[in-house]
Coordinates of C-alpha atoms in Angstrom, one line a residue:
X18 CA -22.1 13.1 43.4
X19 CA -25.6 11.4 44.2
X20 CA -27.2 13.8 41.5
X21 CA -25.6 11.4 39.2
X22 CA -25.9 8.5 40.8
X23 CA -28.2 6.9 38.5
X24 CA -25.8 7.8 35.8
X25 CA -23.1 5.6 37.5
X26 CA -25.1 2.7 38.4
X27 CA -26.0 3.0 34.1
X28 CA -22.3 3.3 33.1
X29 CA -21.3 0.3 35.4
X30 CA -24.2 -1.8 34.0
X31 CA -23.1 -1.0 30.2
X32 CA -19.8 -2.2 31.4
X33 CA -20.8 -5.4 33.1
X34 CA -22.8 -6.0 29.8
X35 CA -20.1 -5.4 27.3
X36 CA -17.2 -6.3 28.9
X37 CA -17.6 -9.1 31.4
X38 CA -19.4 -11.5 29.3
X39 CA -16.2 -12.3 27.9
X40 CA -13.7 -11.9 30.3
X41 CA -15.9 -15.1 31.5
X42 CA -15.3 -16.8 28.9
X43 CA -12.9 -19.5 27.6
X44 CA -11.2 -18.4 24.5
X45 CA -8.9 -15.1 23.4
X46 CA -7.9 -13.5 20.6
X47 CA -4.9 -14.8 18.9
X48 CA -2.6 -12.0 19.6
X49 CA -3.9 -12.0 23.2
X50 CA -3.2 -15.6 23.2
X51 CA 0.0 -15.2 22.0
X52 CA 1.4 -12.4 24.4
X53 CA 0.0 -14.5 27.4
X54 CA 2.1 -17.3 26.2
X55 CA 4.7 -15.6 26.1
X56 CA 4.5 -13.5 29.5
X57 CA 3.8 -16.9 31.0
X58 CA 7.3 -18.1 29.5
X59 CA 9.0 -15.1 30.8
X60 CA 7.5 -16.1 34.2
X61 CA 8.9 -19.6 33.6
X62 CA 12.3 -18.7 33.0
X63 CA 11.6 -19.3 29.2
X64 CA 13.1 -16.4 27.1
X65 CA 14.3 -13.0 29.0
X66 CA 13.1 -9.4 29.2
X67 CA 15.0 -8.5 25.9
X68 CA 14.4 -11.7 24.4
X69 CA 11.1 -13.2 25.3
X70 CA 9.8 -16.7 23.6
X71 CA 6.9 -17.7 22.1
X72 CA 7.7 -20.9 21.2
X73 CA 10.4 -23.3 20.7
X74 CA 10.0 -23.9 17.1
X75 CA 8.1 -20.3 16.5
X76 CA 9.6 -17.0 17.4
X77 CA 12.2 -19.0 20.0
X78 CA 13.6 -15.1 20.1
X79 CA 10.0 -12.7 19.8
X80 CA 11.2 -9.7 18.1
X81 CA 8.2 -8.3 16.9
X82 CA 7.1 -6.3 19.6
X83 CA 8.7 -4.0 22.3
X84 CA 8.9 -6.7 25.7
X85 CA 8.1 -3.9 28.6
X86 CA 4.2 -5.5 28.2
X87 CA 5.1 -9.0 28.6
X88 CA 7.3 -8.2 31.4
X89 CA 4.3 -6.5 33.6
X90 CA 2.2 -9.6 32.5
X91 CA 4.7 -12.3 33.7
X92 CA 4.4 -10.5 37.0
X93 CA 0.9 -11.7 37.2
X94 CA 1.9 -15.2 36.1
X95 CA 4.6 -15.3 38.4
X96 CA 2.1 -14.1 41.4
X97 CA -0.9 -15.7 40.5
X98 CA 0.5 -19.2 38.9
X99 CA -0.7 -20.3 35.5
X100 CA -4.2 -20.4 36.2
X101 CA -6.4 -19.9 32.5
X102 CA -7.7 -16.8 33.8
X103 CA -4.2 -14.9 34.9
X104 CA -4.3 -13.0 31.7
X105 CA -8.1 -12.8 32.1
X106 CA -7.2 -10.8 35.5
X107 CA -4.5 -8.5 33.9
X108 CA -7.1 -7.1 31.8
X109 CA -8.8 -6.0 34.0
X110 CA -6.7 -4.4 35.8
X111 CA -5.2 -2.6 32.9
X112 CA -8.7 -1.6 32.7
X113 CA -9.3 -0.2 36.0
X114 CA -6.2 1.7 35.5
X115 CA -7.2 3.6 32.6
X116 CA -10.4 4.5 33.7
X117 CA -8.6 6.2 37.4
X118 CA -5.8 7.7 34.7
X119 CA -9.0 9.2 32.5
X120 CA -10.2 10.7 35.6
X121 CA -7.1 12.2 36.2
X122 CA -6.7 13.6 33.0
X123 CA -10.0 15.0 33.3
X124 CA -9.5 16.3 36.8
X125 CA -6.1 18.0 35.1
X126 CA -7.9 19.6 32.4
X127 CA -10.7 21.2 34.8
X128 CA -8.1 22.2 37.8
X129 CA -10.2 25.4 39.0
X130 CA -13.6 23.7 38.7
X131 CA -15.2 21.5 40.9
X132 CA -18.4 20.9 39.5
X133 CA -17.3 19.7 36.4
X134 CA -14.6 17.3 38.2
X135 CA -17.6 15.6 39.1
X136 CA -18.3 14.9 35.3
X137 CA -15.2 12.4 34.8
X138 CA -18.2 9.6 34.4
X139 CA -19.1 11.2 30.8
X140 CA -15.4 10.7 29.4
X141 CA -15.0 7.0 30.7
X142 CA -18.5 6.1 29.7
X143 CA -17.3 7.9 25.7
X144 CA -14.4 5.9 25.6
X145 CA -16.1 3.0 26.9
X146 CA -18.6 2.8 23.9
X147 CA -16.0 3.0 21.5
X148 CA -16.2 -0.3 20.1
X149 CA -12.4 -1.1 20.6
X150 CA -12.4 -0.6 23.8
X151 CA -15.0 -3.1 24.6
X152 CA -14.0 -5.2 22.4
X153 CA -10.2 -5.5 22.8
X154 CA -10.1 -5.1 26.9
X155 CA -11.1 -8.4 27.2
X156 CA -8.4 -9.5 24.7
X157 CA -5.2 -8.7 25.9
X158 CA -3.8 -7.0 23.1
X159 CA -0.5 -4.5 23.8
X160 CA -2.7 -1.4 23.1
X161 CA -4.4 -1.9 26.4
X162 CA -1.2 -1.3 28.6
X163 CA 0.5 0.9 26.3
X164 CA -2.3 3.0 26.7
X165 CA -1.7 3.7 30.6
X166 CA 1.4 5.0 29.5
X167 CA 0.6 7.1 27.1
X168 CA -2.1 9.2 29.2
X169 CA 0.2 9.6 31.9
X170 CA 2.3 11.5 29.4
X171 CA -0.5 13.6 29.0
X172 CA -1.5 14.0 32.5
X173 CA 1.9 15.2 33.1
X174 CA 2.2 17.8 30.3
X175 CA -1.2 19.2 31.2
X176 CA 0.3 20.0 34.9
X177 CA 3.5 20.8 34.0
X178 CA 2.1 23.5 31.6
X179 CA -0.1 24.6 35.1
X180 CA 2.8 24.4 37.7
X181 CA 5.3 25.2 34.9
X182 CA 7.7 22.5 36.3
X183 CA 10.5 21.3 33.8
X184 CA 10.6 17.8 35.4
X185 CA 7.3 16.8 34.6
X186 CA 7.9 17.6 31.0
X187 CA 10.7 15.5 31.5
X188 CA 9.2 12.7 33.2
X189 CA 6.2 12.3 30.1
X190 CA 9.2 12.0 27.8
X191 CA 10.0 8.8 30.0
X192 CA 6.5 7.6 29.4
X193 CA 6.3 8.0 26.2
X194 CA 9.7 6.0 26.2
X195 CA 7.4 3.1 28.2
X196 CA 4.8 3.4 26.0
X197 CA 7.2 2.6 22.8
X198 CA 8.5 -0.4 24.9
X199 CA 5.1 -1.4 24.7
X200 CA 4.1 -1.3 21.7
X201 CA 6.5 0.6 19.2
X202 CA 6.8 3.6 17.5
X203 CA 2.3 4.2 17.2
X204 CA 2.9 5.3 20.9
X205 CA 5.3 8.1 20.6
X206 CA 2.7 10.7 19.3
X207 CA 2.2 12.4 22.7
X208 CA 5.8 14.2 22.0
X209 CA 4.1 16.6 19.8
X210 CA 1.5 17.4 22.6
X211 CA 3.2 20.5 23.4
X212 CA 3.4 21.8 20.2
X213 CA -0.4 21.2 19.6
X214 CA -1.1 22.7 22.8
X215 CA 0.7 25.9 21.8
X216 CA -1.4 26.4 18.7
X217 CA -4.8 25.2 19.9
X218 CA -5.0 26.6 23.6
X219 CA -2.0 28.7 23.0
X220 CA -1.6 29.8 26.7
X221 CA 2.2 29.3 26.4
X222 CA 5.2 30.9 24.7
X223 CA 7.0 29.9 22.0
X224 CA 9.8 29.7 24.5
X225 CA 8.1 27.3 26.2
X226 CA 7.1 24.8 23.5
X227 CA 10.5 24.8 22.4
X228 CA 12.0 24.3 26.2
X229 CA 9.0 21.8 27.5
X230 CA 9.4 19.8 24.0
X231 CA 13.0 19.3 24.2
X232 CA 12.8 18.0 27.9
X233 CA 10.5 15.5 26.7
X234 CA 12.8 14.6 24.3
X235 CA 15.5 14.4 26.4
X236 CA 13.1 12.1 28.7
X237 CA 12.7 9.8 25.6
X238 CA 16.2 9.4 24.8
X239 CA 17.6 8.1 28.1
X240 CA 16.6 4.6 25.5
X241 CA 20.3 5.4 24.3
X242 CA 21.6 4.7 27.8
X243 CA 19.7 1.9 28.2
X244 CA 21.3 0.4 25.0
X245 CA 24.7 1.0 26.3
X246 CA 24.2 -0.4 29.5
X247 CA 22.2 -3.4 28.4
X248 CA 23.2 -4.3 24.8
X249 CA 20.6 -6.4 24.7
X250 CA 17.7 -4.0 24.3
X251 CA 19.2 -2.6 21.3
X252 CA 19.0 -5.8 19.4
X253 CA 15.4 -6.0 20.4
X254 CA 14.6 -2.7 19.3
X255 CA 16.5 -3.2 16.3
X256 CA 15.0 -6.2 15.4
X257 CA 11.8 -4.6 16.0
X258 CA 12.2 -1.8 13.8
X259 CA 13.2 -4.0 11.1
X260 CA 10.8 -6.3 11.5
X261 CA 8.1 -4.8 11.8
X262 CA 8.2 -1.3 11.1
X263 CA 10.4 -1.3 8.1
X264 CA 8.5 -4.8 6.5
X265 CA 5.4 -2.5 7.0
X266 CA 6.4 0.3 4.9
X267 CA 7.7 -2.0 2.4
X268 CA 4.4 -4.0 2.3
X269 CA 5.9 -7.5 3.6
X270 CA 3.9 -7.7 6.5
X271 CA 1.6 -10.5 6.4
X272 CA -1.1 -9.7 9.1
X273 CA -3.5 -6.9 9.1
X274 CA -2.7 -5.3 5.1
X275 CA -5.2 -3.1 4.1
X276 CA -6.0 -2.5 0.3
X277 CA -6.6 1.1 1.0
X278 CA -4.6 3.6 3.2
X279 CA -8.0 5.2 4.4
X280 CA -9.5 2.1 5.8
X281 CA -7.5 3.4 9.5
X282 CA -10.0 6.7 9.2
X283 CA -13.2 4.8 8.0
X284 CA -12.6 2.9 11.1
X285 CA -12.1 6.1 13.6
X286 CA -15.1 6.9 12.5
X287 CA -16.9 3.9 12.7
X288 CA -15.8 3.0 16.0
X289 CA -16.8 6.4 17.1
X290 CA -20.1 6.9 16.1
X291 CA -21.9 5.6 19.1
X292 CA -20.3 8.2 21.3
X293 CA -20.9 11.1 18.4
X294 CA -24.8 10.2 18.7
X295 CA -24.7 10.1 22.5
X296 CA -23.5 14.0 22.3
X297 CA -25.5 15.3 19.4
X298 CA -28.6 14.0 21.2
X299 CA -27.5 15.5 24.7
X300 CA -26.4 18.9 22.7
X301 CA -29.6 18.3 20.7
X302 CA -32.1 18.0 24.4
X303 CA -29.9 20.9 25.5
X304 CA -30.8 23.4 22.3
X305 CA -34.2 22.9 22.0
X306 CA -35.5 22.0 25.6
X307 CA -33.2 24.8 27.6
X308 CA -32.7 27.1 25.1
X309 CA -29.1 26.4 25.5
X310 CA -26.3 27.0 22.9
X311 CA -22.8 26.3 24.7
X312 CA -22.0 24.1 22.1
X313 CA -18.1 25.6 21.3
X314 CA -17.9 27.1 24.9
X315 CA -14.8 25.1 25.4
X316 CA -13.6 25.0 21.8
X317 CA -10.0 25.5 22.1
X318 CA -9.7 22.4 24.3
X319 CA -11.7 20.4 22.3
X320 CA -9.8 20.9 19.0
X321 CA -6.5 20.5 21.1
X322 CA -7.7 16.7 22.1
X323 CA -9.1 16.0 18.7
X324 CA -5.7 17.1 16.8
X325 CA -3.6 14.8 19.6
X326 CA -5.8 12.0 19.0
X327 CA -5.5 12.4 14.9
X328 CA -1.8 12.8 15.7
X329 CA -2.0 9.2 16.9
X330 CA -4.2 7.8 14.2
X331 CA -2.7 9.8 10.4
X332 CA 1.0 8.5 10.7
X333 CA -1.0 5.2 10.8
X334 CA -2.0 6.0 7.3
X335 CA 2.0 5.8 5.9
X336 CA 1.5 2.2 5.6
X337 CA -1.4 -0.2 4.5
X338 CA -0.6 -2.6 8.0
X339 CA -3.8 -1.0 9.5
X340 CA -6.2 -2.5 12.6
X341 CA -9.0 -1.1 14.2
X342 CA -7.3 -2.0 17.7
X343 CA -4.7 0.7 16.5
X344 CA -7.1 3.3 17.9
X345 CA -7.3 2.0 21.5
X346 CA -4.5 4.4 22.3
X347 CA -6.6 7.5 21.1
X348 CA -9.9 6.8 22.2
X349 CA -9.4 8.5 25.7
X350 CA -8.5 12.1 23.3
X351 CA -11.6 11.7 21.0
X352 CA -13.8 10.9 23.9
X353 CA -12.8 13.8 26.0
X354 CA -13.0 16.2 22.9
X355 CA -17.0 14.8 23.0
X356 CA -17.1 14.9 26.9
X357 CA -15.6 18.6 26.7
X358 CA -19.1 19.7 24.5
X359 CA -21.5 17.5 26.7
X360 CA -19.4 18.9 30.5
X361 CA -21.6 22.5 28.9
X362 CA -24.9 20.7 28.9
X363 CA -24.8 18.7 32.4
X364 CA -28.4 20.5 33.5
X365 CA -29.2 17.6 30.5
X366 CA -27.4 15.2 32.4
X367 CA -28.9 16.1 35.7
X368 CA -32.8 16.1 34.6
X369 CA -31.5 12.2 33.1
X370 CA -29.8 11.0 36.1
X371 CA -33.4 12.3 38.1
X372 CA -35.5 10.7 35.5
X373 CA -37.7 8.0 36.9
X374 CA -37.8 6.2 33.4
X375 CA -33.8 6.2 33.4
X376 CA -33.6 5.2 37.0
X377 CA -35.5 1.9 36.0
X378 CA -33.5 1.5 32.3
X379 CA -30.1 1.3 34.8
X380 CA -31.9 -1.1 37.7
X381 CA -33.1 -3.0 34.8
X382 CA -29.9 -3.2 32.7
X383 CA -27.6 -3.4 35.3
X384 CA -30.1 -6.7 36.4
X385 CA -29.6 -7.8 33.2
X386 CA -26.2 -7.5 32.4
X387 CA -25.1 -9.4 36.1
X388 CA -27.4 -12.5 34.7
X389 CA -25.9 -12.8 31.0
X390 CA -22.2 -12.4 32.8
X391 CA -23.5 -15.2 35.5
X392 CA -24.6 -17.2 32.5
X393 CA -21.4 -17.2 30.4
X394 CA -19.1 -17.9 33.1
X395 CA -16.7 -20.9 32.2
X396 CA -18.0 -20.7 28.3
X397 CA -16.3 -21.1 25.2
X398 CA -16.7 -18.2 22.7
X399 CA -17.6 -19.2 19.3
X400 CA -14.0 -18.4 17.8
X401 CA -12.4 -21.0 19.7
X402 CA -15.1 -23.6 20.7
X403 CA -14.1 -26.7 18.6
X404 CA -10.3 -26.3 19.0
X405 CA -10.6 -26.0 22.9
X406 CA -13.3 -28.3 23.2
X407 CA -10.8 -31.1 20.8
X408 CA -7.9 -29.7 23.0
X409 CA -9.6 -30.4 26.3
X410 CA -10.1 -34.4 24.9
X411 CA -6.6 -34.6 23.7
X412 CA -5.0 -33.4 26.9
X413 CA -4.8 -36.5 28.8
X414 CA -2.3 -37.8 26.1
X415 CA -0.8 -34.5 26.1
X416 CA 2.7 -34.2 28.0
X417 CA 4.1 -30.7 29.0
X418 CA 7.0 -29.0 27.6
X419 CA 7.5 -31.2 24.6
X420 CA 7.4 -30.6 21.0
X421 CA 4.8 -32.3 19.0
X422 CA 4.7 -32.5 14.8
X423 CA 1.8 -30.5 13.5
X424 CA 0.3 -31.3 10.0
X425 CA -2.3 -29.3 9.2
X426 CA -4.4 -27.5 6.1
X427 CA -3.9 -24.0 7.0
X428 CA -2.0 -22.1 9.6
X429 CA -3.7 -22.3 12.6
X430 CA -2.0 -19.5 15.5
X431 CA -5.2 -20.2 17.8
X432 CA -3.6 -23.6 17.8
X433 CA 0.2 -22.7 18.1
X434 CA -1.0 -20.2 21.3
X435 CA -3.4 -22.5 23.3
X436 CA -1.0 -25.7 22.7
X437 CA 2.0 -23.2 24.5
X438 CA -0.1 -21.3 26.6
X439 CA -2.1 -24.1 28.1
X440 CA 0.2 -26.9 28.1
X441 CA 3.9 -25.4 27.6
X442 CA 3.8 -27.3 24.1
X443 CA 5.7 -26.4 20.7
X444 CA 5.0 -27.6 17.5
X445 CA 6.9 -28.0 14.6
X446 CA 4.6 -27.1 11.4
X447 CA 7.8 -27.8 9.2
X448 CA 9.3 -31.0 10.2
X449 CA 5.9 -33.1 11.3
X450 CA 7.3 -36.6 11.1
X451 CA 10.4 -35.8 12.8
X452 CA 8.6 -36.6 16.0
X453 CA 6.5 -39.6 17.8
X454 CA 3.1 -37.6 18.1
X455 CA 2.0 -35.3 15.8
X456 CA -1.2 -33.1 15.6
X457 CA -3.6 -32.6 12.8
X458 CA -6.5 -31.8 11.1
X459 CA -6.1 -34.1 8.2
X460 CA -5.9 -37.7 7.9
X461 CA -2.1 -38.6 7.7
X462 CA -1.4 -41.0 4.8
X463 CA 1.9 -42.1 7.0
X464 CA 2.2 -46.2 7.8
X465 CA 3.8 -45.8 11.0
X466 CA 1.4 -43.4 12.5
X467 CA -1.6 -44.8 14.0
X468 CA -4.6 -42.6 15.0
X469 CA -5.6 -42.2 18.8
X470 CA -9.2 -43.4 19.4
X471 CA -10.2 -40.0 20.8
X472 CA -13.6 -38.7 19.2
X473 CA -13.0 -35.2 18.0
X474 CA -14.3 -33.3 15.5
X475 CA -11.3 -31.6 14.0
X476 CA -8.1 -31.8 15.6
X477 CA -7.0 -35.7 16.3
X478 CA -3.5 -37.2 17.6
X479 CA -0.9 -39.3 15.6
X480 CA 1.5 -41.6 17.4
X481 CA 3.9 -43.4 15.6
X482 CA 4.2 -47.0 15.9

């Protein structure tokens, strides 16, 4: 491995740059914000496994996602308290995860050869620079964890196929059953894996699609006898579907509609094309500077991973309730179908890894990217900087687990998640004057409501008189 080592000490310092700036941070994404609210409830004894809580005046029953992810989360709260940066530490360790389960898979796929074992650095880095990735790690959206689940399905069905052992076929069917209690029904494209494999690498029988594909089927469906001996998860599921897949199709969703079906495969690409430049210019060094032209030399493989990961991304297309964070769960396929044409040109890998001038662009990166983390830590990102920053004035009139009226202009779900997440706090956006204190971001033509003399500059305090 030290013939790479400058390659790892340049992957690492892309990866302190892009990823723990923000992690340092102050602030999430709202449907980070949300799912840590509700993990933490979970942990509290708010809500159960089958029917979490967001909050007592919003979602008091959260059926609009699978619970298995909030379940691991409240672990975390449950070990490490409710310190602010609990969610912040399950990230990354979802992250770490992924990146051992990508070597795996990599390690799976090139069983009989050593040397290119060694390689597992050029997948991770791939699926690194897919934009989702770093951007959405450090947001704790569901995609993250369901993710784990869904390459251990494929880790599986790679050495099953090998060892030609019916229980592991069996045992990716049960997670790809995790993965769907993650996240829903975008995680259940692995079942088809087989069936690609037998028309892309086509080093198994028919016989044996149809046999290894049922067992993972029949690992999927042990979610009937988990609805008949807890009832429970069959109204969350239930409620899931109709919820949210079935007000998708229609078009009822509210969040995330897309006027075009296509805007799901502008974004694969877009999010890609970092990685696809990285490779034509390695594939590019390799032509013309070796006289090398390996460029298909694993071509079977690569279209395998390409059609699993468009397997995960076209059903997408059925309805317009599209996200770019959809493709976190097929970034590790795309980025091993790249890795699988660079693994052929590693002597260009090797003569980079030796370069003196690459040596000093990691030192210097990796330099640089431990000073902007040092200098963000304890920040407030720019999304959220004048609602924590009123929130953190407010507080010390703020009392835990009580609900407060909330008048406001818009909707504001930033303010919904931090005011549960941070200080166990519902608010009730429909009934405002109902209680003594409400919240807003308007000035409240109401008598008997008298304004706290707290300088903010948007969100202020109303107690009534």
């Amino acid at each position: 491995m030290k013939e790479y080592k400058n390659f790892f000490i340049f992957i690492i310092a892309i990866i302190i740059l892009l990823l723990v700036p923000n992690l340092l941070q102050k602030g999430m994404f709202v449907d980070g914000l949300w799912y840590a609210a509700i993990s933490k409830n979970l942990a509290n004894g708010l809500g159960s496994f089958w029917q979490p809580m967001f909050t007592e005046t919003m979602f008091a029953q959260f059926y609009e996602h699978p619970p298995l992810v909030f379940g691991i989360q409240s672990i975390f709260f449950t070990v490490f308290n409710d310190s602010l940066w609990v969610e912040k530490l399950y990230s990354i360790f979802i992250f770490l995860a992924n990146i051992y389960l990508i070597k795996l898979l990599w390690s799976a796929i090139f069983y009989a050869n050593k040397e290119s074992q060694k390689l597992w650095f050029i997948p991770v880095l791939l699926w690194f620079l897919c934009e989702v990735v770093y951007l959405m790690y450090t947001n704790n959206v569901l995609e993250c964890t369901q993710e784990i689940f869904i390459l251990l399905s494929l880790i599986l069905i790679l050495k099953g196929i090998r060892k030609e052992k019916y229980s592991f076929f069996f045992l990716a069917g049960i997670c790809v059953l995790l993965s769907f209690l993650s996240k829903g029904i975008t995680g259940i494209f692995p079942l088809i894996a087989v069936v690609l494999y037998y028309f892309s690498v086509k080093k198994i029988t028919i016989k044996q699609t149809i046999t290894y594909s049922l067992l993972m089927l029949l690992g999927f469906a042990t979610i009937l006898v988990l609805f008949i001996i807890q009832p429970e998860s069959y109204t969350n599921s239930s409620s899931y579907f109709n919820n949210q897949v079935l007000n998708s199709l229609e078009g009822n969703s509210i969040s995330n509609m897309q006027s075009s079906r296509f805007y799901i495969i502008k974004k694969l690409f877009q999010v890609h094309l970092l990685p696809i430049i990285l490779v034509l210019i390695i594939s590019l060094i390799s032509y013309f500077k070796l006289k090398a032209s390996t460029f298909f030399q694993h071509k079977k493989q690569i279209v395998f991973f390409l059609l699993l990961g468009l397997s995960g991304v076209l059903p997408i297309m059925i309805s317009q309730k599209q996200a770019s964070y959809y493709l976190i769960t097929t970034a590790p396929f795309f980025a091993v179908a790249l890795s699988l044409i660079c693994v052929q040109n590693k002597e260009v890998i090797q003569l980079l890894s030796k370069s003196k001038i690459f040596t000093f662009i990691s030192i210097g990166l990796l330099v640089t990217s431990i000073f902007v983390s040092f200098n963000n830590i304890g920040k407030i990102n720019n999304r959220d900087k004048i609602l924590l920053e009123d929130l953190t004035k407010l507080e010390v009139k703020l009392q835990k687990g009580v609900i407060l009226g909330c008048k406001t202009e818009k909707r504001y779900d930033a303010l919904y998640g931090f005011m549960m997440r941070n200080y166990e706090i519902s608010l009730d956006t429909l009934n405002p004057y109902n209680y003594k204190t409400i919240i807003s971001d308007v000035n409240l033509d109401k008598k008997e409501f008298i304004k706290v003399d707290i300088h903010t500059k948007q969100f202020n305090l109303y107690i009534k008189k």
